[in-house]
Amino acid sequence: METDWCTRIIVNAGLGMGPVHTLSGANAASSQACGKGDYGLSATLKKGSGVEEQHLQFTDIDFLNDTTGRAGGEGFLIGTSNAGCTWQSIYTGQWQFTQLDFPNNVNGYALARVKDSPATYLIRTKDGGSHWTRLDTPGIQFKRIDFRNKDVGYGYTYNGAYQTKDGGVTWSKMNTPANTRAAAFATEKQGYAVVVVPGSGYHLKQTSDGGKNWTTSLRVVSDTWGGADLYVHGQQVWALLYGDAGMSQQSYSLYASGNQGKNWTQVFAQSTAGEVLHQVQIVQAKETDQPTRVDIPATWR
């Protein structure tokens, strides 16, 4: 899909939607003046969402362009065609959305749960989000999906990557290194993986042949590791690495590359409250094979 990782694709707001409701906080140009309050939208959504006794919570947003987007939550999906000035109800029902992914304004995919169940399911819509069908993925529990069109997409688990070419009906496992904790593919050939190396820390590897061969482009030396997330769009790659957790907080550090992993920059980092993280050192692989070492302070800011 043609979007950056933090802007999720969303279907057009003109498909299968109910009455228009105006929400607060929007200033987009519209034939209807943006106002305050939800004008009854919360009550409308709660009627069929299955979470009537709870406060409505957004769990993901996904925009197709600057004005057209969708937002989902526990038992509902809404859409806008004027940058959030007004919203329309698309769906209420059993599905509690955790991720939305629409490669166009008709066909969409989502990861969702049902009430009182820990399982996450892959579901698909062919009418812009009004109706959803569950797709079976035996033995696979996706934590993230990324569809490029209505047929081709990637699914990522805690330690692996899969590809579908038939709209999620069947999936094939892609080659990833041992001890992978996150993976992301920009194309069928170009991919990235975060690998845990005991006694060393995190290694970020990349492939240009579909996973047959992997090379290390970034090493983050740390005594602790708590998992990772990877996002890719074109030549841009983001690696989110997790460290210690304490006092209901999670330490993490974000690294970014704008040239397919040739060079990396630490964007920001967050430590846990009352806890000093282990010293981290970044080693970047360059074409000269002479790595550049950058020392990071023991306490991240």
Coordinates of C-alpha atoms in Angstrom, one line a residue:
M1 CA 0.0 0.0 0.0
E2 CA 1.2 3.5 -0.8
T3 CA 1.4 5.2 2.6
D4 CA 3.8 5.8 5.4
W5 CA 3.7 3.4 8.4
C6 CA 2.0 5.8 10.8
T7 CA -0.8 6.7 8.4
R8 CA -3.0 3.7 8.0
I9 CA -5.1 3.1 4.8
I10 CA -8.8 3.7 5.2
V11 CA -11.7 3.2 2.9
N12 CA -13.8 5.9 1.4
A13 CA -16.4 7.3 3.7
G14 CA -19.2 7.0 1.2
L15 CA -19.7 3.3 1.5
G16 CA -22.4 1.7 3.6
M17 CA -22.6 4.5 6.2
G18 CA -25.5 5.8 8.2
P19 CA -26.4 9.3 9.3
V20 CA -23.7 11.9 9.6
H21 CA -22.6 12.9 13.1
T22 CA -20.3 15.8 13.9
L23 CA -17.5 15.3 16.4
S24 CA -15.4 17.9 18.2
G25 CA -11.9 19.0 17.4
A26 CA -12.0 19.1 13.6
N27 CA -11.4 22.2 11.5
A28 CA -11.6 20.8 8.0
A29 CA -13.6 22.6 5.3
S30 CA -17.0 21.1 5.1
S31 CA -20.5 21.9 4.0
Q32 CA -21.5 21.3 7.6
A33 CA -20.0 23.4 10.3
C34 CA -17.8 21.4 12.7
G35 CA -19.2 21.5 16.3
K36 CA -18.7 20.1 19.8
G37 CA -20.0 16.9 21.2
D38 CA -20.8 13.7 19.3
Y39 CA -24.5 14.5 18.5
G40 CA -25.7 11.0 19.5
L41 CA -23.0 9.0 17.7
S42 CA -21.9 7.2 20.9
A43 CA -25.4 6.2 21.7
T44 CA -25.9 4.9 18.2
L45 CA -22.8 2.8 18.2
K46 CA -23.4 1.3 21.6
K47 CA -26.8 -0.1 20.6
G48 CA -25.2 -2.9 18.5
S49 CA -21.6 -3.0 19.5
G50 CA -21.8 -5.5 22.3
V51 CA -19.9 -3.2 24.7
E52 CA -22.9 -1.1 25.7
E53 CA -21.7 -0.9 29.3
Q54 CA -18.3 0.4 28.4
H55 CA -16.9 3.7 27.3
L56 CA -16.2 3.6 23.5
Q57 CA -12.4 3.4 22.9
F58 CA -10.6 3.9 19.6
T59 CA -8.0 1.2 18.9
D60 CA -6.9 2.1 15.4
I61 CA -7.2 4.8 12.7
D62 CA -6.6 4.3 9.0
F63 CA -6.6 7.1 6.4
L64 CA -6.7 6.7 2.6
N65 CA -5.7 10.4 2.0
D66 CA -5.8 13.7 3.8
T67 CA -9.6 13.8 4.2
T68 CA -10.9 10.3 4.0
G69 CA -10.4 7.8 6.8
R70 CA -11.8 5.4 9.3
A71 CA -11.5 4.7 13.0
G72 CA -12.3 1.5 14.7
G73 CA -12.7 0.3 18.3
E74 CA -14.5 -2.2 20.4
G75 CA -17.5 -3.2 18.4
F76 CA -17.7 -0.3 16.0
L77 CA -16.2 1.3 12.9
I78 CA -16.8 4.9 11.8
G79 CA -15.6 6.9 8.8
T80 CA -15.0 10.5 7.7
S81 CA -14.7 12.1 4.3
N82 CA -13.8 15.6 5.5
A83 CA -10.7 15.2 7.7
G84 CA -12.7 14.3 10.8
C85 CA -15.1 17.2 10.9
T86 CA -18.0 14.8 10.6
W87 CA -18.2 11.1 11.1
Q88 CA -20.6 8.3 10.0
S89 CA -21.3 4.9 11.5
I90 CA -20.2 2.1 9.2
Y91 CA -20.4 -1.0 11.5
T92 CA -21.5 -2.1 14.9
G93 CA -21.3 -5.7 16.0
Q94 CA -19.2 -8.3 17.7
W95 CA -15.8 -7.4 16.2
Q96 CA -13.5 -5.5 18.4
F97 CA -10.9 -4.1 16.0
T98 CA -7.2 -4.0 16.9
Q99 CA -5.8 -3.1 13.4
L100 CA -7.4 -1.8 10.2
D101 CA -5.8 -2.2 6.8
F102 CA -7.6 -1.1 3.6
P103 CA -5.6 -1.3 0.3
N104 CA -8.5 0.5 -1.5
N105 CA -11.9 2.0 -0.6
V106 CA -13.9 -1.2 -1.0
N107 CA -11.7 -4.1 0.1
G108 CA -10.3 -4.2 3.6
Y109 CA -8.8 -6.4 6.2
A110 CA -8.6 -6.2 10.0
L111 CA -7.3 -8.0 13.0
A112 CA -10.1 -8.2 15.6
R113 CA -11.2 -10.0 18.7
V114 CA -14.6 -10.9 20.1
K115 CA -15.8 -10.1 23.7
D116 CA -14.3 -12.2 26.5
S117 CA -11.9 -14.0 24.1
P118 CA -8.1 -13.5 24.0
A119 CA -7.8 -14.8 20.4
T120 CA -7.2 -12.4 17.5
Y121 CA -8.8 -13.2 14.1
L122 CA -8.2 -12.1 10.6
I123 CA -11.3 -10.7 9.0
R124 CA -12.1 -9.3 5.6
T125 CA -14.7 -6.9 4.1
K126 CA -15.7 -6.4 0.5
D127 CA -18.2 -3.5 1.0
G128 CA -16.1 -0.9 2.7
G129 CA -16.5 -2.2 6.2
S130 CA -20.2 -2.7 6.7
H131 CA -19.9 -6.5 6.7
W132 CA -17.0 -8.7 7.7
T133 CA -16.0 -12.4 7.1
R134 CA -13.6 -14.3 9.2
L135 CA -10.6 -15.9 7.4
D136 CA -9.2 -19.1 8.9
T137 CA -5.4 -19.0 9.6
P138 CA -4.8 -22.4 11.3
G139 CA -1.8 -22.3 13.6
I140 CA -1.0 -18.6 12.8
Q141 CA -1.7 -15.8 15.2
F142 CA -1.0 -12.5 13.5
K143 CA 0.1 -9.4 15.4
R144 CA 0.1 -7.2 12.4
I145 CA -1.0 -7.2 8.7
D146 CA 0.1 -5.2 5.7
F147 CA -1.8 -5.5 2.4
R148 CA -0.5 -4.0 -0.8
N149 CA -3.7 -4.6 -2.8
K150 CA -6.8 -6.6 -2.4
D151 CA -4.9 -9.9 -3.1
V152 CA -1.3 -9.5 -1.9
G153 CA -0.4 -8.9 1.7
Y154 CA 1.9 -9.8 4.5
G155 CA 1.1 -11.1 8.0
Y156 CA 3.5 -10.9 10.9
T157 CA 3.6 -13.0 14.1
Y158 CA 5.7 -12.6 17.1
N159 CA 8.6 -14.4 15.4
G160 CA 7.9 -14.8 11.7
A161 CA 6.4 -13.5 8.5
Y162 CA 3.8 -14.8 6.0
Q163 CA 2.6 -13.8 2.6
T164 CA -0.7 -14.2 0.8
K165 CA -1.5 -13.8 -2.9
D166 CA -5.2 -14.7 -2.8
G167 CA -6.7 -12.2 -0.4
G168 CA -5.8 -14.0 2.9
V169 CA -7.3 -17.4 2.0
T170 CA -3.9 -19.1 2.0
W171 CA -0.6 -18.1 3.5
S172 CA 3.0 -19.1 2.8
K173 CA 5.8 -18.8 5.4
M174 CA 8.7 -16.5 4.5
N175 CA 12.3 -17.3 5.4
T176 CA 13.5 -15.3 8.4
P177 CA 16.6 -15.7 10.6
A178 CA 16.6 -17.8 13.8
N179 CA 15.6 -15.9 16.9
T180 CA 13.6 -13.4 14.9
R181 CA 11.4 -11.1 17.1
A182 CA 10.0 -8.9 14.4
A183 CA 9.9 -8.8 10.6
A184 CA 8.7 -6.6 7.7
F185 CA 8.9 -6.8 4.0
A186 CA 8.8 -3.9 1.6
T187 CA 8.5 -6.2 -1.4
E188 CA 8.6 -9.9 -1.9
K189 CA 12.4 -9.7 -2.1
Q190 CA 13.3 -6.8 0.2
G191 CA 12.8 -7.5 3.9
Y192 CA 14.1 -6.8 7.4
A193 CA 14.2 -8.7 10.7
V194 CA 15.1 -7.9 14.3
V195 CA 17.0 -10.8 15.8
V196 CA 17.9 -11.4 19.5
V197 CA 21.5 -12.5 20.1
P198 CA 21.9 -13.8 23.7
G199 CA 24.8 -12.0 25.4
S200 CA 24.9 -9.3 22.7
G201 CA 21.5 -7.7 22.2
Y202 CA 19.5 -6.9 19.1
H203 CA 20.8 -7.3 15.5
L204 CA 18.7 -5.8 12.6
K205 CA 19.2 -7.9 9.5
Q206 CA 18.0 -7.3 5.9
T207 CA 17.5 -9.4 2.8
S208 CA 17.3 -8.6 -0.9
D209 CA 16.5 -12.1 -2.1
G210 CA 13.3 -13.0 -0.3
G211 CA 15.0 -14.3 2.8
K212 CA 17.5 -16.7 1.3
N213 CA 20.4 -14.6 2.7
W214 CA 20.5 -12.1 5.5
T215 CA 23.1 -9.4 6.4
T216 CA 23.4 -7.4 9.6
S217 CA 23.0 -3.6 9.2
L218 CA 22.5 -2.5 12.8
R219 CA 23.6 -3.9 16.2
V220 CA 22.2 -2.5 19.5
V221 CA 24.2 -3.9 22.4
S222 CA 22.1 -4.5 25.5
D223 CA 21.9 -7.0 28.3
T224 CA 18.1 -7.0 28.2
W225 CA 15.5 -7.3 25.4
G226 CA 11.7 -7.3 25.5
G227 CA 10.7 -7.7 21.9
A228 CA 10.6 -5.5 18.8
D229 CA 8.4 -4.0 16.1
L230 CA 9.4 -3.2 12.5
Y231 CA 7.7 -0.9 10.0
V232 CA 8.8 -0.3 6.4
H233 CA 7.6 1.9 3.5
G234 CA 9.7 2.1 0.4
Q235 CA 13.3 2.9 1.5
Q236 CA 12.2 4.0 4.9
V237 CA 12.6 1.5 7.8
W238 CA 11.7 2.0 11.5
A239 CA 12.8 -0.4 14.3
L240 CA 11.2 -0.1 17.7
L241 CA 13.2 -2.1 20.3
Y242 CA 11.8 -2.8 23.8
G243 CA 13.9 -3.1 26.9
D244 CA 13.1 -3.4 30.6
A245 CA 9.6 -3.0 32.0
G246 CA 8.7 -1.7 35.5
M247 CA 6.1 0.3 37.4
S248 CA 3.6 -0.2 34.6
Q249 CA 5.9 1.4 32.1
Q250 CA 7.9 0.0 29.1
S251 CA 11.3 1.1 28.0
Y252 CA 11.9 1.4 24.3
S253 CA 14.1 3.0 21.6
L254 CA 13.2 3.9 18.0
Y255 CA 15.7 3.7 15.2
A256 CA 15.1 5.0 11.7
S257 CA 16.8 4.5 8.3
G258 CA 15.9 6.4 5.1
N259 CA 18.1 4.4 2.8
Q260 CA 17.0 0.7 3.2
G261 CA 19.1 0.1 6.3
K262 CA 22.4 1.5 5.1
N263 CA 22.5 4.1 7.8
W264 CA 20.6 4.3 11.1
T265 CA 19.7 7.1 13.5
Q266 CA 18.3 6.8 17.0
V267 CA 15.1 8.9 16.9
F268 CA 14.1 8.8 20.6
A269 CA 14.1 6.5 23.6
Q270 CA 12.1 6.1 26.8
S271 CA 13.3 4.6 30.1
T272 CA 11.1 3.1 32.8
A273 CA 10.3 5.1 35.9
G274 CA 12.9 4.7 38.6
E275 CA 15.0 2.4 36.6
V276 CA 18.3 3.0 34.8
L277 CA 18.6 1.1 31.5
H278 CA 21.7 -0.8 30.6
Q279 CA 24.3 0.9 28.4
V280 CA 23.4 0.7 24.7
Q281 CA 25.9 0.9 21.8
I282 CA 25.0 1.2 18.2
V283 CA 27.2 -0.4 15.6
Q284 CA 26.2 0.4 12.0
A285 CA 27.4 -1.7 9.1
K286 CA 28.7 0.5 6.2
E287 CA 29.9 -0.2 2.7
T288 CA 33.5 0.1 3.9
D289 CA 33.0 -2.7 6.4
Q290 CA 34.4 -0.4 9.1
P291 CA 31.6 0.0 11.5
T292 CA 30.8 3.3 13.2
R293 CA 30.3 3.1 16.9
V294 CA 28.1 5.5 18.8
D295 CA 27.9 5.4 22.6
I296 CA 24.5 6.0 24.1
P297 CA 24.3 7.2 27.7
A298 CA 23.2 4.6 30.3
T299 CA 20.1 6.6 31.1
W300 CA 18.0 7.3 28.0
R301 CA 16.2 10.6 27.8

